CSV table of C-alpha atoms in Angstrom, one decimal:
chain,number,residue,atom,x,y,z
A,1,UNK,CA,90.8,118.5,109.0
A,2,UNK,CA,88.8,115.5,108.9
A,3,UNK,CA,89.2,113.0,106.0
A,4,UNK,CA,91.5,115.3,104.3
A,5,UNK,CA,93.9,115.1,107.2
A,6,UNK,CA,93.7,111.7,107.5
A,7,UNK,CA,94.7,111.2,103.6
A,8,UNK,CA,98.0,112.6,104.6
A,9,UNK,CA,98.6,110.5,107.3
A,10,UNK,CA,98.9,107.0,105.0
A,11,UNK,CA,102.6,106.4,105.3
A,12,UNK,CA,105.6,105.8,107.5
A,13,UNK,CA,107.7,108.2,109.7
A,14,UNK,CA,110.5,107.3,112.6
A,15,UNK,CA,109.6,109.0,116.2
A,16,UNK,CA,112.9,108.7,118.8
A,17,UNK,CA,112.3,106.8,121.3
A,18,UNK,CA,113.5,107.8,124.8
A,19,UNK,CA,114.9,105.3,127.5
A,20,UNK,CA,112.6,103.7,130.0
A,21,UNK,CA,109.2,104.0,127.4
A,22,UNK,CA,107.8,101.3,126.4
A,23,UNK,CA,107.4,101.0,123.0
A,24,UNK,CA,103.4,100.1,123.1
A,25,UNK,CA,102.6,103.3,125.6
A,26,UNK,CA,104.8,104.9,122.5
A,27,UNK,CA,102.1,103.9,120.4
A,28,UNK,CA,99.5,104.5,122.1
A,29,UNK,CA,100.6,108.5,123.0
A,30,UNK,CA,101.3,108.9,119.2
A,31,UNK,CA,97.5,107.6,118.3
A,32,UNK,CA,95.7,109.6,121.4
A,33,UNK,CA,98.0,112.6,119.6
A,34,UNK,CA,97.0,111.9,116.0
A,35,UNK,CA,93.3,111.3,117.2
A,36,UNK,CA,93.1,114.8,119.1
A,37,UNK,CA,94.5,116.6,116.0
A,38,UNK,CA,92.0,114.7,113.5
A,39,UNK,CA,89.0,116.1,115.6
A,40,UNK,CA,90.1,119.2,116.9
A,41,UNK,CA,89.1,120.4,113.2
A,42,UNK,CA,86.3,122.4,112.6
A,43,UNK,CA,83.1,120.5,112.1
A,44,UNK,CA,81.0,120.8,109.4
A,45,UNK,CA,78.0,122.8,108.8
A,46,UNK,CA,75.0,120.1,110.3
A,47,UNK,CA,72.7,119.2,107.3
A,48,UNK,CA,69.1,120.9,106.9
A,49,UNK,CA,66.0,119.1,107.2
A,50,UNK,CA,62.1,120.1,106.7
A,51,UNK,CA,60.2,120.0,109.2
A,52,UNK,CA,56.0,120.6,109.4
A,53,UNK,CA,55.4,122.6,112.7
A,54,UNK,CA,52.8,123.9,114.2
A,55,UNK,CA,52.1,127.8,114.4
A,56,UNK,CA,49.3,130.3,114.8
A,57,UNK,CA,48.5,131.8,111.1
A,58,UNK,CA,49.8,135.0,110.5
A,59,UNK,CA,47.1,137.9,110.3
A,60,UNK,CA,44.6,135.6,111.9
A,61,UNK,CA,42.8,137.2,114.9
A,62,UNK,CA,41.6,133.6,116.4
A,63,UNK,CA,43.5,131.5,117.6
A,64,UNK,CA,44.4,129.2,114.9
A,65,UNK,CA,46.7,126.9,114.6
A,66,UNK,CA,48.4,125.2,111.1
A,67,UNK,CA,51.6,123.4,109.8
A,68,UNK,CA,54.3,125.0,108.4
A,69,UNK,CA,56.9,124.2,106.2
A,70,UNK,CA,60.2,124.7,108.2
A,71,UNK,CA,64.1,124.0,107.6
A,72,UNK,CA,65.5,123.0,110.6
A,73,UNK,CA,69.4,121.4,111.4
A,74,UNK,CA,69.5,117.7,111.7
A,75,UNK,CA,71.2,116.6,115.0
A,76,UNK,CA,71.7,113.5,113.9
A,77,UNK,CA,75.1,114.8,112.7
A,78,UNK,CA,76.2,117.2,115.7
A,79,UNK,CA,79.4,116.1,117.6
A,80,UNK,CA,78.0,116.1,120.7
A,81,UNK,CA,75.2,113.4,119.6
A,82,UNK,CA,77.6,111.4,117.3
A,83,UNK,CA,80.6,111.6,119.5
A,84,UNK,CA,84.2,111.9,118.0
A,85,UNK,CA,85.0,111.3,114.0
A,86,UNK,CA,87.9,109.5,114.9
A,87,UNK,CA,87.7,106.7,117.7
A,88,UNK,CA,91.0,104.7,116.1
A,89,UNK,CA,94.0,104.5,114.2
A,90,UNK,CA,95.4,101.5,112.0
A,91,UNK,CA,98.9,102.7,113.4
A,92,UNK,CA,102.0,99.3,113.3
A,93,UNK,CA,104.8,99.7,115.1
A,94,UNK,CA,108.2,98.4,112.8
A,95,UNK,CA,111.5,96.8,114.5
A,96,UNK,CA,110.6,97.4,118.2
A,97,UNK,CA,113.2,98.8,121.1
A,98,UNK,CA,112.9,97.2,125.1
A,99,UNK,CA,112.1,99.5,127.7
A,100,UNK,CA,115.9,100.6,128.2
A,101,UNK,CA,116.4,100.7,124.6
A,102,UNK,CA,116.7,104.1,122.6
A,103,UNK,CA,116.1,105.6,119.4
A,104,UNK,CA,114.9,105.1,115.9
A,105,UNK,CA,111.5,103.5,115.9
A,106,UNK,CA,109.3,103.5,113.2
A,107,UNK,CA,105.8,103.3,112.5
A,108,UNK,CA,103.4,103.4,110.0
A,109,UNK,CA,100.0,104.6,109.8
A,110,UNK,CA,96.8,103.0,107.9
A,111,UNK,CA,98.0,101.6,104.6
A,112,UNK,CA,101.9,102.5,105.6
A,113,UNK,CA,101.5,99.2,107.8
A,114,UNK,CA,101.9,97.3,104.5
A,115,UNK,CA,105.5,99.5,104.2
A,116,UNK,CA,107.0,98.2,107.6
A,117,UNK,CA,106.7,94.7,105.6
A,118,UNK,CA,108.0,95.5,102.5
A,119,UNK,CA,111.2,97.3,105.0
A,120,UNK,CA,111.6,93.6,106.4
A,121,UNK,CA,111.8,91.9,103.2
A,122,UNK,CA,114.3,94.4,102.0
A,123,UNK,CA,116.5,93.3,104.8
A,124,UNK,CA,118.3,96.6,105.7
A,125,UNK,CA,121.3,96.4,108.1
A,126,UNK,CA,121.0,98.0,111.2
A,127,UNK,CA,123.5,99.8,113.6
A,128,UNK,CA,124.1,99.4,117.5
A,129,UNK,CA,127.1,100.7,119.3
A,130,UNK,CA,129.3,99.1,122.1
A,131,UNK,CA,132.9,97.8,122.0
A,132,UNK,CA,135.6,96.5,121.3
A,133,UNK,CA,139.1,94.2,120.3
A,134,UNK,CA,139.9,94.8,116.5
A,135,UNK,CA,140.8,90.9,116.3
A,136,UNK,CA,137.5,89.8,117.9
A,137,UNK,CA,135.1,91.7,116.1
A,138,UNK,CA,137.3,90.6,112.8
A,139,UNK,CA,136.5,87.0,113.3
A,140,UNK,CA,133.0,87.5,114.4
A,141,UNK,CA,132.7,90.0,111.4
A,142,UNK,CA,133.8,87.1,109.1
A,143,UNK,CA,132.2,84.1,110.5
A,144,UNK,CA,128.4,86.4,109.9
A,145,UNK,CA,129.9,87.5,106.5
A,146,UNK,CA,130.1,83.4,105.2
A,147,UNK,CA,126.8,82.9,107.6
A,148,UNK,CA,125.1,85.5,105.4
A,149,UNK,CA,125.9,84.2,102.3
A,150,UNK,CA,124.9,80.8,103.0
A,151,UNK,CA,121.5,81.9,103.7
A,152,UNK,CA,121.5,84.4,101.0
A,153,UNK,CA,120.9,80.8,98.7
A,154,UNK,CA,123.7,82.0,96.1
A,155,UNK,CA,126.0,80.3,93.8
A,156,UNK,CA,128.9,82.1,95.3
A,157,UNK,CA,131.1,80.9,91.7
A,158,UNK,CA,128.3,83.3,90.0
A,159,UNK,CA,128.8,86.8,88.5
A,160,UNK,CA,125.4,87.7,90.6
A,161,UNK,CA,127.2,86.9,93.9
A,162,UNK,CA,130.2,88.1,92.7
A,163,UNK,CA,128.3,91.9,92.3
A,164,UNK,CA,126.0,91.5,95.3
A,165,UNK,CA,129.3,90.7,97.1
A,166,UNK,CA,130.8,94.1,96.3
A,167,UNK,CA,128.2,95.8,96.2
A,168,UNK,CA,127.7,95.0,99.9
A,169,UNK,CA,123.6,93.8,98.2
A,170,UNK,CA,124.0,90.2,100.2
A,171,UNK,CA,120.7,89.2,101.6
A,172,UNK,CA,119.1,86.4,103.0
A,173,UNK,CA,116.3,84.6,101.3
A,174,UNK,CA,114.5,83.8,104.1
A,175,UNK,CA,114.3,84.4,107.8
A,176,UNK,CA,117.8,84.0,109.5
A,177,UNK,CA,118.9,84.5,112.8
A,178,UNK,CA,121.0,87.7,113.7
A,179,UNK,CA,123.5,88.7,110.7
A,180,UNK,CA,126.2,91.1,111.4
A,181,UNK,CA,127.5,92.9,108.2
A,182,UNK,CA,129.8,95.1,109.8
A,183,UNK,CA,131.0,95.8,113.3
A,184,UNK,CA,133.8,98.1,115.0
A,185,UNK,CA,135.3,99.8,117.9
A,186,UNK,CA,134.1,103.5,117.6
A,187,UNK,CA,136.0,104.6,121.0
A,188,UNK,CA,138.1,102.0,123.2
A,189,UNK,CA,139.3,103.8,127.0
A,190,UNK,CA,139.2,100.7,129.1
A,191,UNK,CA,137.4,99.6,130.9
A,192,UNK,CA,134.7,101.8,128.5
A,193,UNK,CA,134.7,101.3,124.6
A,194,UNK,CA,131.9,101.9,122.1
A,195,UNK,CA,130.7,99.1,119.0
A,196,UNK,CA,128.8,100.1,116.3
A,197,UNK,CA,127.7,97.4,114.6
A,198,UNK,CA,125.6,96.6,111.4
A,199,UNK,CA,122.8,94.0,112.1
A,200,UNK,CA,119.7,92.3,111.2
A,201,UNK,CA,116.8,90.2,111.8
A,202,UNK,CA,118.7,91.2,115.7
A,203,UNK,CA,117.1,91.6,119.1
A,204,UNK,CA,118.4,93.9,121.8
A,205,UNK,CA,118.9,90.9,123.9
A,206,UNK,CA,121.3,89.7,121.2
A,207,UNK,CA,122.9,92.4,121.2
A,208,UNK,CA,123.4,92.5,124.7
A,209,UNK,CA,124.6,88.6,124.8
A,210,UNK,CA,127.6,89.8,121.8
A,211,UNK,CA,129.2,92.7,124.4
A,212,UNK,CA,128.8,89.8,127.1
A,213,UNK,CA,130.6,87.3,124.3
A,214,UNK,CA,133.4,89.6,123.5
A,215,UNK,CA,134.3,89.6,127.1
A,216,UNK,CA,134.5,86.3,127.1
A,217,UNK,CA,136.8,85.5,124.3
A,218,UNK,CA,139.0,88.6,125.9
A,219,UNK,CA,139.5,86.4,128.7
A,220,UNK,CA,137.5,89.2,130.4
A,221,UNK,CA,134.1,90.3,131.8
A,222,UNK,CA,132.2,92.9,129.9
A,223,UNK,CA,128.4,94.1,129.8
A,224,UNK,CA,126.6,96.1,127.8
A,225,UNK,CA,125.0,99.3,129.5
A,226,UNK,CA,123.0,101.1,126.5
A,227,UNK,CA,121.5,100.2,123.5
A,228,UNK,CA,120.9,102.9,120.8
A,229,UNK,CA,119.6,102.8,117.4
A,230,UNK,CA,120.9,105.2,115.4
A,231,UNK,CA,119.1,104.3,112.3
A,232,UNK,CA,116.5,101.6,110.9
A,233,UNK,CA,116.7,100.9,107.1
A,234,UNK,CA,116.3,104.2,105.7
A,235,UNK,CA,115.2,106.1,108.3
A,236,UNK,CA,118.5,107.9,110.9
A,237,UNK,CA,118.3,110.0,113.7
A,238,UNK,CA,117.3,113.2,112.0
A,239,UNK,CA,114.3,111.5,110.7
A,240,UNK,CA,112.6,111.0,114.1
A,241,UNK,CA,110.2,113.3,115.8
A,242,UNK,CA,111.0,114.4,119.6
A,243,UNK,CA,108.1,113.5,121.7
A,244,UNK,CA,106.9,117.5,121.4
A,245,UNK,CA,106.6,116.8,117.8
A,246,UNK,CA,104.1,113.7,118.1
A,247,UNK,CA,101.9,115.6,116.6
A,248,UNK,CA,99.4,115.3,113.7
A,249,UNK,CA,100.7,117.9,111.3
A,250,UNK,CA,104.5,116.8,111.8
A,251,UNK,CA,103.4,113.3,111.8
A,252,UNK,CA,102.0,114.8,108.1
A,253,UNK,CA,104.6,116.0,107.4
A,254,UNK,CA,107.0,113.3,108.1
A,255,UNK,CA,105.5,111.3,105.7
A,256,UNK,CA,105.1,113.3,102.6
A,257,UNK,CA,109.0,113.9,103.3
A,258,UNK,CA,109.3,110.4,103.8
A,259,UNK,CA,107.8,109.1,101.0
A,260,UNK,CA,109.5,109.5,97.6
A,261,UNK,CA,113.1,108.3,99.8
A,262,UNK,CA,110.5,105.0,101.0
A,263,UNK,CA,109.3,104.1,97.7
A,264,UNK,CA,113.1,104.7,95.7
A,265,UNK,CA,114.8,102.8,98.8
A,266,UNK,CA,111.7,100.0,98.4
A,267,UNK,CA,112.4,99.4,94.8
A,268,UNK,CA,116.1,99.2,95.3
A,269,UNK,CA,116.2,96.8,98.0
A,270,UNK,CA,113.5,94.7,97.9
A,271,UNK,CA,114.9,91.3,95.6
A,272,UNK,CA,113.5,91.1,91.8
A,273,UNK,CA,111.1,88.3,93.0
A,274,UNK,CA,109.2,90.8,94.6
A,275,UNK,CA,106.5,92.5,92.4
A,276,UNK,CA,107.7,96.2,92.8
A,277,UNK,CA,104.7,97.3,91.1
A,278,UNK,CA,102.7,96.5,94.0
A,279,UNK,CA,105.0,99.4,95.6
A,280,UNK,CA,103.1,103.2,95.9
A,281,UNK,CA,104.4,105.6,93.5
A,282,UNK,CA,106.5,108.9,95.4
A,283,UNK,CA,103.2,110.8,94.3
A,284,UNK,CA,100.4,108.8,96.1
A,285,UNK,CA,99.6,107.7,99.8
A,286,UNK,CA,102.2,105.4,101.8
A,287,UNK,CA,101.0,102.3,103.3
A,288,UNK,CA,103.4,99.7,105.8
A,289,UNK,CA,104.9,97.4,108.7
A,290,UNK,CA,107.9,95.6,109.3
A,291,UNK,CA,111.3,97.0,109.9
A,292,UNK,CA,114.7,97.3,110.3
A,293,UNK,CA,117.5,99.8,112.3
A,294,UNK,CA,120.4,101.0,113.7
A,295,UNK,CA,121.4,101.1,117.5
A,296,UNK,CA,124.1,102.3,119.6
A,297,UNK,CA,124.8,101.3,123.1
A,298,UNK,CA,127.7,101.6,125.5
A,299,UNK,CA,129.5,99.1,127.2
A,300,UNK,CA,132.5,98.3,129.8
A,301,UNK,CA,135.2,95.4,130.3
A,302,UNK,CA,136.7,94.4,133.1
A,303,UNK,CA,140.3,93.3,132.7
């Protein structure tokens, strides 16, 4: 495997995340995994060296003794003098999930670190589920809408605004706090109901605090029991591996599959002041870090 298998590991790919992990033991599994496959391989044949030894001289009744010309293996080499290939991975973690948090995580491996940046600066929305109040969420939907176009540094009278508008394309410039871009009541049976919501630059606790808000402005009580990402940027729910597949041929494989869908999304997303040539072509090696996601979660109200 070797170097070989390590070429094919330059990229990004999403793992799922289970409840009650934390994210760096995540991590750290997924690199003791990747690091186990890399040297299970066989290893090479150890290198010949010459070497002058000593020996009685054939047909020689005395006992003489001369130097001989001999090829023998170098140990220098051997596994068991070297130790392991592999001792480490370059392996970045993208938009992270709490302990209780589930779902899309993803994370980048070598030069796909410099990908989980390029997914930040793209900005992509990410989803969470909870609750709801179809009047609420309207007005909170609104008042992040003219939030995000405020920091989006647009002349909103311009055609560019205009399309970036409709196009749903709105972006911040810069770093913001949390921006919702969309959010609604996927299942309301009080005193249950489910929100999927479309965030970023959001933290779970944040998320957490708007189920808590809602409650409030119902007059109510309401907390937030589970947090879910369903997807982060590009990258949903079927792209993540089960912990049986943290693995380092479906890690591999993940990222070939991953990559021409990273670059195309890349290019599309990432604003024109961003040197796109800089971006790996669908053909070559990945390299990342920085994120974004989706998340669903369940919460209850108390009328």
């Amino acid at each position: 495997m070797g170097s070989a298998g390590l070429a094919r590991l330059q990229g990004l790919f999403a793992v799922y995340k289970p409840p009650g992990l934390k994210w760096l033991h995540l991590r750290d599994t997924v690199e003791r995994q990747l690091l186990n496959g890399l040297n299970a391989g066989k290893p090479p044949a150890p290198e010949q060296r010459v070497r002058f030894l000593l020996g009685p001289v054939e047909g020689s009744e005395k006992k003489e003794l001369m130097l001989t010309a001999t090829s023998v293996p170098s140990l220098t080499t051997h596994r068991l003098v070297r130790g392991p290939a592999f001792t480490s991975l370059k392996i970045g973690v993208g938009h992270r999930l709490d302990v209780q948090a589930s779902g899309v995580l993803v994370l980048g491996v070598g030069h796909g670190c410099r990908l989980l940046t390029d997914m930040y600066d793209a900005h992509f929305t990410k989803h969470v589920s909870r609750e709801k109040l179809d009047r609420i969420l309207a007005v909170i939907q609104g008042s992040h809408q003219k939030a995000l176009v405020m920091y989006s540094n647009l002349d909103l009278q311009s055609q560019e605004a205009y399309e970036m508008a409709v196009g749903g394309m709105l972006r911040p410039m810069n770093k913001s706090p949390m921006l919702i871009t969309g959010i609604r009541c996927l299942h309301f049976e009080p005193p249950e109901f489910l929100l999927e919501v479309q965030c970023m630059h959001e933290t779970q606790q944040q998320l957490r605090k708007l189920v808590h808000e809602i409650g409030l402005e119902l007059k109510s009580s309401a907390i937030c029991r589970q947090v879910r990402r369903t997807r982060d940027g590009f990258f949903t729910l079927d792209d993540a591996l089960l912990r049986t597949q943290w693995d380092l041929h479906s890690i591999q494989d993940a990222i070939q599959d991953a990559a021409p869908r990273v670059v195309a999304e890349l290019r599309k997303n990432l604003r024109s002041g961003v040197d796109s040539q800089q971006l790996p072509s669908a053909e070559q090696p990945q390299h990342s870090k920085g994120p974004s996601s989706t998340v669903q979660g369940g919460s209850c109200a108390k009328h």
